[in-house]
mmCIF file of C-alpha atoms and ligand atoms in Angstrom:
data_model
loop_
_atom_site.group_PDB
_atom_site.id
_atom_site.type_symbol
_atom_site.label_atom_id
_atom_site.label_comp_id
_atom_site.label_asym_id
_atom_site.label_seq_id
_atom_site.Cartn_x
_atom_site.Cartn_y
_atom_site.Cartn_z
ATOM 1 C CA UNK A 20 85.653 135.311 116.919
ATOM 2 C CA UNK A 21 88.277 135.814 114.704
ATOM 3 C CA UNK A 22 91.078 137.478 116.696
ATOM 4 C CA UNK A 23 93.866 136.196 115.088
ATOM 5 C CA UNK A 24 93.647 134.969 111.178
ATOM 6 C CA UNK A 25 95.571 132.721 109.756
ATOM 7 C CA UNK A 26 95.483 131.918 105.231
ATOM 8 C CA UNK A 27 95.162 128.633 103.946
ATOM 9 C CA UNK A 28 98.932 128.472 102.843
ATOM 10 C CA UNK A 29 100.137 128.991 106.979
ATOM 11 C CA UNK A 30 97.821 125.587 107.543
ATOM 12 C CA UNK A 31 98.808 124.018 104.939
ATOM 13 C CA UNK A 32 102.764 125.217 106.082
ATOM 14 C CA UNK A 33 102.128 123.840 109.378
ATOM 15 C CA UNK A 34 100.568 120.190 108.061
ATOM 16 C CA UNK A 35 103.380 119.597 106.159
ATOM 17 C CA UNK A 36 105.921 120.352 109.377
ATOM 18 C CA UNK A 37 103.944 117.799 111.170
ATOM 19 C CA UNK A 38 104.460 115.244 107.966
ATOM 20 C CA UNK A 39 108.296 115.218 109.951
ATOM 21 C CA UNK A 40 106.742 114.889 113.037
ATOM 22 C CA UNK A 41 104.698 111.660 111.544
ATOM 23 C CA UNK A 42 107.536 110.137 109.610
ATOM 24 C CA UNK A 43 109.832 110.010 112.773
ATOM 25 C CA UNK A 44 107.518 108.637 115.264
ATOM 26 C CA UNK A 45 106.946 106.156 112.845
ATOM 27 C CA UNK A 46 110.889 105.088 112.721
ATOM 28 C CA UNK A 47 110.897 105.400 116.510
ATOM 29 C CA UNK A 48 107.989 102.644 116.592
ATOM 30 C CA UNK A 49 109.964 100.519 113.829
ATOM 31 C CA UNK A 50 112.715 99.924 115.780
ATOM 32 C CA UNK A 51 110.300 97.740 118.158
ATOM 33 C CA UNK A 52 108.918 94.052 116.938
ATOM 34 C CA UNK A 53 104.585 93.894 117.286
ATOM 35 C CA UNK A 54 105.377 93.169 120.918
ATOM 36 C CA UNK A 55 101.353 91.785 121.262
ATOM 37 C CA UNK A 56 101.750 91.309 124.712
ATOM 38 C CA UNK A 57 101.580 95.292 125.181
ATOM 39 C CA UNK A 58 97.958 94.985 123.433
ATOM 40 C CA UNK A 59 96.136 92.486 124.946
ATOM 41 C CA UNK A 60 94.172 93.002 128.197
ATOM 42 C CA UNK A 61 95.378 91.397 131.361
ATOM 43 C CA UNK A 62 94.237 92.102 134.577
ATOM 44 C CA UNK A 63 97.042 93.703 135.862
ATOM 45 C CA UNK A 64 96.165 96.929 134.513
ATOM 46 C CA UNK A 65 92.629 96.567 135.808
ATOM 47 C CA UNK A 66 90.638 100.317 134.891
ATOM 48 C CA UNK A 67 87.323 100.169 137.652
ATOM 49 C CA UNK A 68 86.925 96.587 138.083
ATOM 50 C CA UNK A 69 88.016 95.486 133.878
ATOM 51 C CA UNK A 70 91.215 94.186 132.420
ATOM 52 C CA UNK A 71 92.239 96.785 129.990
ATOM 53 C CA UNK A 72 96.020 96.353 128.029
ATOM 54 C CA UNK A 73 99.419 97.715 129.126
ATOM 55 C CA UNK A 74 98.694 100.449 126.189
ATOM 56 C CA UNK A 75 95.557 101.457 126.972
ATOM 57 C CA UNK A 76 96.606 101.467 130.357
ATOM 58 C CA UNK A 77 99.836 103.367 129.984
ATOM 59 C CA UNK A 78 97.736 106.135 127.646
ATOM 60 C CA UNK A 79 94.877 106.663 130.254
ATOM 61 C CA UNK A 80 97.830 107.293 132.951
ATOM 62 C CA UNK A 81 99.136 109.694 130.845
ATOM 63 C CA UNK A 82 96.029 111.500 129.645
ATOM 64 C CA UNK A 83 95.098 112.548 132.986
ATOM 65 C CA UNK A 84 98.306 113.760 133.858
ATOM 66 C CA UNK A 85 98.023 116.011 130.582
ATOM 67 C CA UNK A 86 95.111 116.975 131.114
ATOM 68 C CA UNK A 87 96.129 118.263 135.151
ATOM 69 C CA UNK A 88 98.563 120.643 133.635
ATOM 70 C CA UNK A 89 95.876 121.836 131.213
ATOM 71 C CA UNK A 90 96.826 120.148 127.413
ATOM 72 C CA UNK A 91 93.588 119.575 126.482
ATOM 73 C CA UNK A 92 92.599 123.401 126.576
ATOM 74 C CA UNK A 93 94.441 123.372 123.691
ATOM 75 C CA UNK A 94 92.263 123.569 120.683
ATOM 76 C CA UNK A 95 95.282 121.504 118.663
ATOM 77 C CA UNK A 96 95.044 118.645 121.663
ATOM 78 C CA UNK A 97 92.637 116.083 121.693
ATOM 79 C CA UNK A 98 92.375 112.955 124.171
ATOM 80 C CA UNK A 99 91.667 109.476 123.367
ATOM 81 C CA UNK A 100 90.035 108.864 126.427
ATOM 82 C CA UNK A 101 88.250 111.867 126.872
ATOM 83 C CA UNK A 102 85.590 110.334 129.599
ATOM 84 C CA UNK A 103 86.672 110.681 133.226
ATOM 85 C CA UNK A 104 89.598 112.945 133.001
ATOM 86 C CA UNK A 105 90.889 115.261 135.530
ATOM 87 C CA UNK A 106 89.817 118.289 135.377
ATOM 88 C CA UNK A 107 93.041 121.199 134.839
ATOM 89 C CA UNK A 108 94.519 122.744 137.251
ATOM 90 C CA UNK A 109 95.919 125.654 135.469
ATOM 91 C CA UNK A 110 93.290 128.658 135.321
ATOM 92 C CA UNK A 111 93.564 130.099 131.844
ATOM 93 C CA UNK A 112 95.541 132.962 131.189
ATOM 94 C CA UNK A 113 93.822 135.299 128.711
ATOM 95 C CA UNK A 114 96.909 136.474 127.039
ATOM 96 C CA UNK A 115 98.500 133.435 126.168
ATOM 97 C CA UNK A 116 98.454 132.004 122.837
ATOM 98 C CA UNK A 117 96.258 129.388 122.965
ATOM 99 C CA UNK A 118 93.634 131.948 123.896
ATOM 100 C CA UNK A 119 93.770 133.484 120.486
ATOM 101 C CA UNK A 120 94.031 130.226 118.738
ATOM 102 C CA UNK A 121 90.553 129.446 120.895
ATOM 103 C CA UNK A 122 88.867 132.099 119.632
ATOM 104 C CA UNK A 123 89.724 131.657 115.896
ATOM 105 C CA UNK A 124 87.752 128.316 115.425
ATOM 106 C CA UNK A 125 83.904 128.575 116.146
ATOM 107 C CA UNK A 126 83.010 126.732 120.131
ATOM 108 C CA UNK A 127 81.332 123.613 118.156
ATOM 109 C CA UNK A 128 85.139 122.725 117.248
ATOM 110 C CA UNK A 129 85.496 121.369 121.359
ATOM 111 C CA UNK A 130 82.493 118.711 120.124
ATOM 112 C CA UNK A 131 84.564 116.949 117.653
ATOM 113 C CA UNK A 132 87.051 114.133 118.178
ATOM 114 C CA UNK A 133 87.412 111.259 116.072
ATOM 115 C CA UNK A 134 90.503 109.873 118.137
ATOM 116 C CA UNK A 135 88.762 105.745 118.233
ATOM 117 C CA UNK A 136 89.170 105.911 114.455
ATOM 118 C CA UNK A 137 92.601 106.727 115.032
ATOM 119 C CA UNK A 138 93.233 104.339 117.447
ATOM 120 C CA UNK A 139 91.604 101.503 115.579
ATOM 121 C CA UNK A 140 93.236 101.982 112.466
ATOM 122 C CA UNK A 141 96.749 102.540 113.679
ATOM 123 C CA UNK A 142 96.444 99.824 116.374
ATOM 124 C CA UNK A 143 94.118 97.262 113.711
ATOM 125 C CA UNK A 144 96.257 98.073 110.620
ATOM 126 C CA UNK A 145 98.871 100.879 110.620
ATOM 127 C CA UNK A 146 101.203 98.819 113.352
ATOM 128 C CA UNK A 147 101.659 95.287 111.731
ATOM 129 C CA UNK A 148 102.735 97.385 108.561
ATOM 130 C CA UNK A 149 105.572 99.038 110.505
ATOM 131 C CA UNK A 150 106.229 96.544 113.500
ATOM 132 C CA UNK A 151 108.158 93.354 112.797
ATOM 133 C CA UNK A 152 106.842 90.460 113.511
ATOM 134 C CA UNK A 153 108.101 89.180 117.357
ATOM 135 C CA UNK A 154 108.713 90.336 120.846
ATOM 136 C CA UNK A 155 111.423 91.651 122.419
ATOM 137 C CA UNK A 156 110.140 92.564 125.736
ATOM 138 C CA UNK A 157 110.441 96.211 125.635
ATOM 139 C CA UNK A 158 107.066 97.014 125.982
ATOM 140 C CA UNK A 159 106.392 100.157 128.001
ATOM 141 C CA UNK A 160 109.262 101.456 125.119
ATOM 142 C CA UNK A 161 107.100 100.521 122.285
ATOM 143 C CA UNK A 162 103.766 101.822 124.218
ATOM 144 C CA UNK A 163 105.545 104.770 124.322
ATOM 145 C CA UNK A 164 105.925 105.312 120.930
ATOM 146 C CA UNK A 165 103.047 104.184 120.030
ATOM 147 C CA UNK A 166 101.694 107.052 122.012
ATOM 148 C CA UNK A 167 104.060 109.296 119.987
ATOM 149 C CA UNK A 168 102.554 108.313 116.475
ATOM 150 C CA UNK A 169 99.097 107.835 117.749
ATOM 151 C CA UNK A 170 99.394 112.406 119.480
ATOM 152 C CA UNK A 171 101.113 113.034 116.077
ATOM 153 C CA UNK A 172 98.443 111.755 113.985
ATOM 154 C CA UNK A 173 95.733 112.950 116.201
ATOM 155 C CA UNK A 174 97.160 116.533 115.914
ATOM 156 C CA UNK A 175 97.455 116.477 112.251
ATOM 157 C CA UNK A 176 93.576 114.819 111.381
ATOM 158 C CA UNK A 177 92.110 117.594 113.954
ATOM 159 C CA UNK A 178 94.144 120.731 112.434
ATOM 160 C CA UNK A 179 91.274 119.913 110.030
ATOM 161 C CA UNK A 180 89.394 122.160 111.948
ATOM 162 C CA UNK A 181 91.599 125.088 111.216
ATOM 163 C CA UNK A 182 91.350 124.398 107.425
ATOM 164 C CA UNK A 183 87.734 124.322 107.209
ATOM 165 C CA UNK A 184 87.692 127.761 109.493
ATOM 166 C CA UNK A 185 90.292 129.025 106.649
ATOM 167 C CA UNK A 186 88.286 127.500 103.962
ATOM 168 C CA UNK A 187 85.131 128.639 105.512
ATOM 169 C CA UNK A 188 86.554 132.259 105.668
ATOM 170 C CA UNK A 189 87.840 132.610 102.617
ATOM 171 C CA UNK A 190 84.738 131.745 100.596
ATOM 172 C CA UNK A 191 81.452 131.667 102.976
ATOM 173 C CA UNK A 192 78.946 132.205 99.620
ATOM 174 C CA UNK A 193 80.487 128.869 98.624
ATOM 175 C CA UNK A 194 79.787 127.137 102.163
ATOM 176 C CA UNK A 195 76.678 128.350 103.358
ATOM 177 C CA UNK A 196 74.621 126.878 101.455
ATOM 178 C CA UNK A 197 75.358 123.544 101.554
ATOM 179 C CA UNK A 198 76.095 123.815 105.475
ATOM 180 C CA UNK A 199 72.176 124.558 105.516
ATOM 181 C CA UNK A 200 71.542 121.815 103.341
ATOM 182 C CA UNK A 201 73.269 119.667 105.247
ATOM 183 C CA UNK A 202 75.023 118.448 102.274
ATOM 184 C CA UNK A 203 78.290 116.386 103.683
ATOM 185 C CA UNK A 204 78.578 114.735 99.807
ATOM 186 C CA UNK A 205 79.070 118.723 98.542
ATOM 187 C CA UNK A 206 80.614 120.390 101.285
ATOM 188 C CA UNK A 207 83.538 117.189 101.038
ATOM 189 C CA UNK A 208 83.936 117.958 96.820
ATOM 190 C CA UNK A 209 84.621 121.507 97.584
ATOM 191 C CA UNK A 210 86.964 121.201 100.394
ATOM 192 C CA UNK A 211 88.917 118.519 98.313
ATOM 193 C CA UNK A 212 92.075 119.480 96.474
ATOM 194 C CA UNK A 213 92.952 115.855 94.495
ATOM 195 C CA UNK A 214 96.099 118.276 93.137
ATOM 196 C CA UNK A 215 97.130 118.874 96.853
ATOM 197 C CA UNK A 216 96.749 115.661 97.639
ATOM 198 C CA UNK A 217 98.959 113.834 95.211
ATOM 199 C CA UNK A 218 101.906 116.303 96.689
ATOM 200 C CA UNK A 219 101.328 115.298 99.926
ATOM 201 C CA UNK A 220 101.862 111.508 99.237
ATOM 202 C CA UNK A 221 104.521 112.081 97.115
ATOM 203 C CA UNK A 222 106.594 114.565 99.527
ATOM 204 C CA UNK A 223 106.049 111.976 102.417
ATOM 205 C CA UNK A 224 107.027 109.125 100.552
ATOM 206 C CA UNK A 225 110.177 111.230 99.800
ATOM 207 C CA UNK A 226 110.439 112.499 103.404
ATOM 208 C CA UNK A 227 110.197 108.833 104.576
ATOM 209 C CA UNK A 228 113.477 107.715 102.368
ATOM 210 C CA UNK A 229 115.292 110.679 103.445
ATOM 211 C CA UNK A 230 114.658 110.530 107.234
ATOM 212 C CA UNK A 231 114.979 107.068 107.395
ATOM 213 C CA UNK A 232 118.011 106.028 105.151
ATOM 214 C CA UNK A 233 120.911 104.736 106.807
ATOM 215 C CA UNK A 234 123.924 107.810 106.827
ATOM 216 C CA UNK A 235 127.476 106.071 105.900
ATOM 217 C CA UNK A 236 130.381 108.054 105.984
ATOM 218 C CA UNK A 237 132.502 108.279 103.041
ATOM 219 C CA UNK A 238 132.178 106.446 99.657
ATOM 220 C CA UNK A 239 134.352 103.519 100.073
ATOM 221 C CA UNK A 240 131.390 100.797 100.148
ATOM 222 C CA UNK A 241 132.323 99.440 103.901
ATOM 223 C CA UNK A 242 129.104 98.277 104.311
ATOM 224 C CA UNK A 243 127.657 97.278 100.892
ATOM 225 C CA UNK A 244 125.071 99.222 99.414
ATOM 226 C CA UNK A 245 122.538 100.713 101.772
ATOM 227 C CA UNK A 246 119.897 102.270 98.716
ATOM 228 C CA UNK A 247 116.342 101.359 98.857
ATOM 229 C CA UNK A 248 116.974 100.327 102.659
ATOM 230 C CA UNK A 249 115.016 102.076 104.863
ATOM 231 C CA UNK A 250 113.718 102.345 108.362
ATOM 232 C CA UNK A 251 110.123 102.785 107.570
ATOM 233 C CA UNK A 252 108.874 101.456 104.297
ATOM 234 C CA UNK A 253 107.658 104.681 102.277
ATOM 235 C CA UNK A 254 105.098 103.126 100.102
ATOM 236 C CA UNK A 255 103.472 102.471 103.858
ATOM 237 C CA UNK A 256 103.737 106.217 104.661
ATOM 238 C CA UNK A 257 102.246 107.078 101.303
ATOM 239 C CA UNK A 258 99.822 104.571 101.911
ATOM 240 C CA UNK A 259 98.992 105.898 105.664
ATOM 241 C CA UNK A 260 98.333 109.397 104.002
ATOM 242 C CA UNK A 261 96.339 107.620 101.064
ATOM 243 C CA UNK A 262 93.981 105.905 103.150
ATOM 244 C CA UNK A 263 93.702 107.172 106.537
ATOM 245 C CA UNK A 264 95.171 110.620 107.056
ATOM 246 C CA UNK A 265 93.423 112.562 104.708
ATOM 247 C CA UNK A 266 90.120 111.027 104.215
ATOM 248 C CA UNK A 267 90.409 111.542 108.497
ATOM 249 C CA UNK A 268 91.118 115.342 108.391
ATOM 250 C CA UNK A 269 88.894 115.478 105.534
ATOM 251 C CA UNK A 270 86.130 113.856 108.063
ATOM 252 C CA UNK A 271 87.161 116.391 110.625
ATOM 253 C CA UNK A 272 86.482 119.606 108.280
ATOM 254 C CA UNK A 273 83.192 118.543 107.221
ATOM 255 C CA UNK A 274 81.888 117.866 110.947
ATOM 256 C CA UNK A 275 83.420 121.083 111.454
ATOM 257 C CA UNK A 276 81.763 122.834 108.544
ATOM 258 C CA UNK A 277 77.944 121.117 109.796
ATOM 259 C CA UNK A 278 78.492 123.101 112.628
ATOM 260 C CA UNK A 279 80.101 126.254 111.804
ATOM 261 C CA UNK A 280 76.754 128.365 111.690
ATOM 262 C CA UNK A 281 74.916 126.985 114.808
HETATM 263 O O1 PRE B 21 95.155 121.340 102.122
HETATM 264 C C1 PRE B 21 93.932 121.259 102.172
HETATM 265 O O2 PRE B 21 93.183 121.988 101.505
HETATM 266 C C2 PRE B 21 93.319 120.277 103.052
HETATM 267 O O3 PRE B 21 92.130 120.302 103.206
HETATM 268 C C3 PRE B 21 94.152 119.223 103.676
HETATM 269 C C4 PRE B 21 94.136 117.947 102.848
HETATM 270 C C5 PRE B 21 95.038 116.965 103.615
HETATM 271 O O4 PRE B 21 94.527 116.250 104.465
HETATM 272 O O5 PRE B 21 96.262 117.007 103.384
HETATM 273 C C6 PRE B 21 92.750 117.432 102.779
HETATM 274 C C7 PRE B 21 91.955 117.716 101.716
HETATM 275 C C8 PRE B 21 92.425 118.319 100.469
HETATM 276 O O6 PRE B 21 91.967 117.593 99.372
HETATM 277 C C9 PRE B 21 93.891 118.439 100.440
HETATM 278 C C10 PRE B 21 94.678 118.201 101.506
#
């Protein structure tokens, strides 16, 4: 272990470049109504013998094309239907990147993926906040970008795993202990910054209105007054961090943490 190291401030860097990442897919999916159709199961898109949705459908597709060209060796990639995927077709190539980034988190990192509370949330509770209501028939478009949110949030709520290896690192006294103990109600207190985490809501609230504000040209009022319009409602972004991206990530590091000394 431990060939390449990495300090909690490059994590952190790289969480808040995927807070873009986030805020965009989210605009993409705003431009499309609910579009239910895409959700329910029909048995057109029949998986072994079961009518399964046009998303489900369209993500299982894709997943096992992914994972032919080898994404999921990727310790930063993580499946949402992991069962019954093909198996890569790429043999690794020990002085790529990835390799190094495979070796800095411990092997118990490959058991943990909490991608069917993603799903569930952003599918159950995330989408009716951003979608409006309707159809408008475009809906491999809108699967497709709900596959865009649903990688970008899956990426961000497992790099968990590389701030619990950092956090782990930095201070193992500290960890130890409760990792024997078993002690998920201590290990989450220390691993929680509640100073970080007010930033984080604030900046993508802000990151929300500046992304997704329309851009006029010149000053002349043409088209009325465009403040407080935007193309994802921020309070919803701040509320997406709030309630299901953190305490998520926050999930991931202590299930990483219980198994950092096996
Ligand atoms: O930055 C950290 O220390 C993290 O663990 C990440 C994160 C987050 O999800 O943004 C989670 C827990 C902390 O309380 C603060 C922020």
């Amino acid at each position: 272990m431990g060939m390449k190291s990495m300090t909690l401030e490059e994590v952190r860097d790289s969480l808040i470049r995927q807070e873009d990442t986030i805020v965009f897919s989210l605009i993409e999916r705003a431009r499309f109504p609910m579009n239910s159709f895409a959700y329910e199961d029909v048995s057109s898109f029949a998986i072994s013998g079961f009518s399964t949705s046009l998303l489900k459908y369209f993500v299982k597709e894709i997943e096992a094309t992914n994972a032919k060209v080898g994404r999921y060796e990727s310790p930063e990639e993580h499946p949402f239907f992991p069962d019954d995927l093909p198996n890569s077709l790429i043999a690794p190539r020990n002085d790529s990147q990835t390799y190094h980034e495979l070796q800095f988190l411990h092997p118990a990192a490959a058991s943990i993926n909490v991608n069917n509370h993603i799903w569930d949330f952003y599918l159950k509770q995330l989408r009716p906040l951003i979608a409006a209501e309707g159809d408008d028939g475009n809906y491999a478009s809108s699967a497709a970008s709900d596959l865009q949110c649903l990688q970008a949030l899956s990426r961000r709520i497992h790099y968990g795993k590389f701030v619990a290896e950092v956090k782990f690192r930095d201070a193992p006294q500290d960890y130890e202990p409760l990792i024997r103990a078993k002690d998920r109600d201590a290990l989450m207190k220390l691993l929680t910054f509640e100073r970080v985490e007010e930033m984080v809501k604030r900046r993508v609230e802000r990151k929300a209105m500046v992304f997704g504000q329309e851009v006029c040209l010149g000053t002349d009022g043409d088209k009325g007054d465009n403040k407080g319009k935007y193309k994802v409602d921020p309070a919803v972004v701040s509320r997406l961090y709030d309630e299901w991206v953190m305490p998520l990530t926050k999930l991931v590091e202590v299930e990483y943490l219980l198994r950092r000394l096996d």
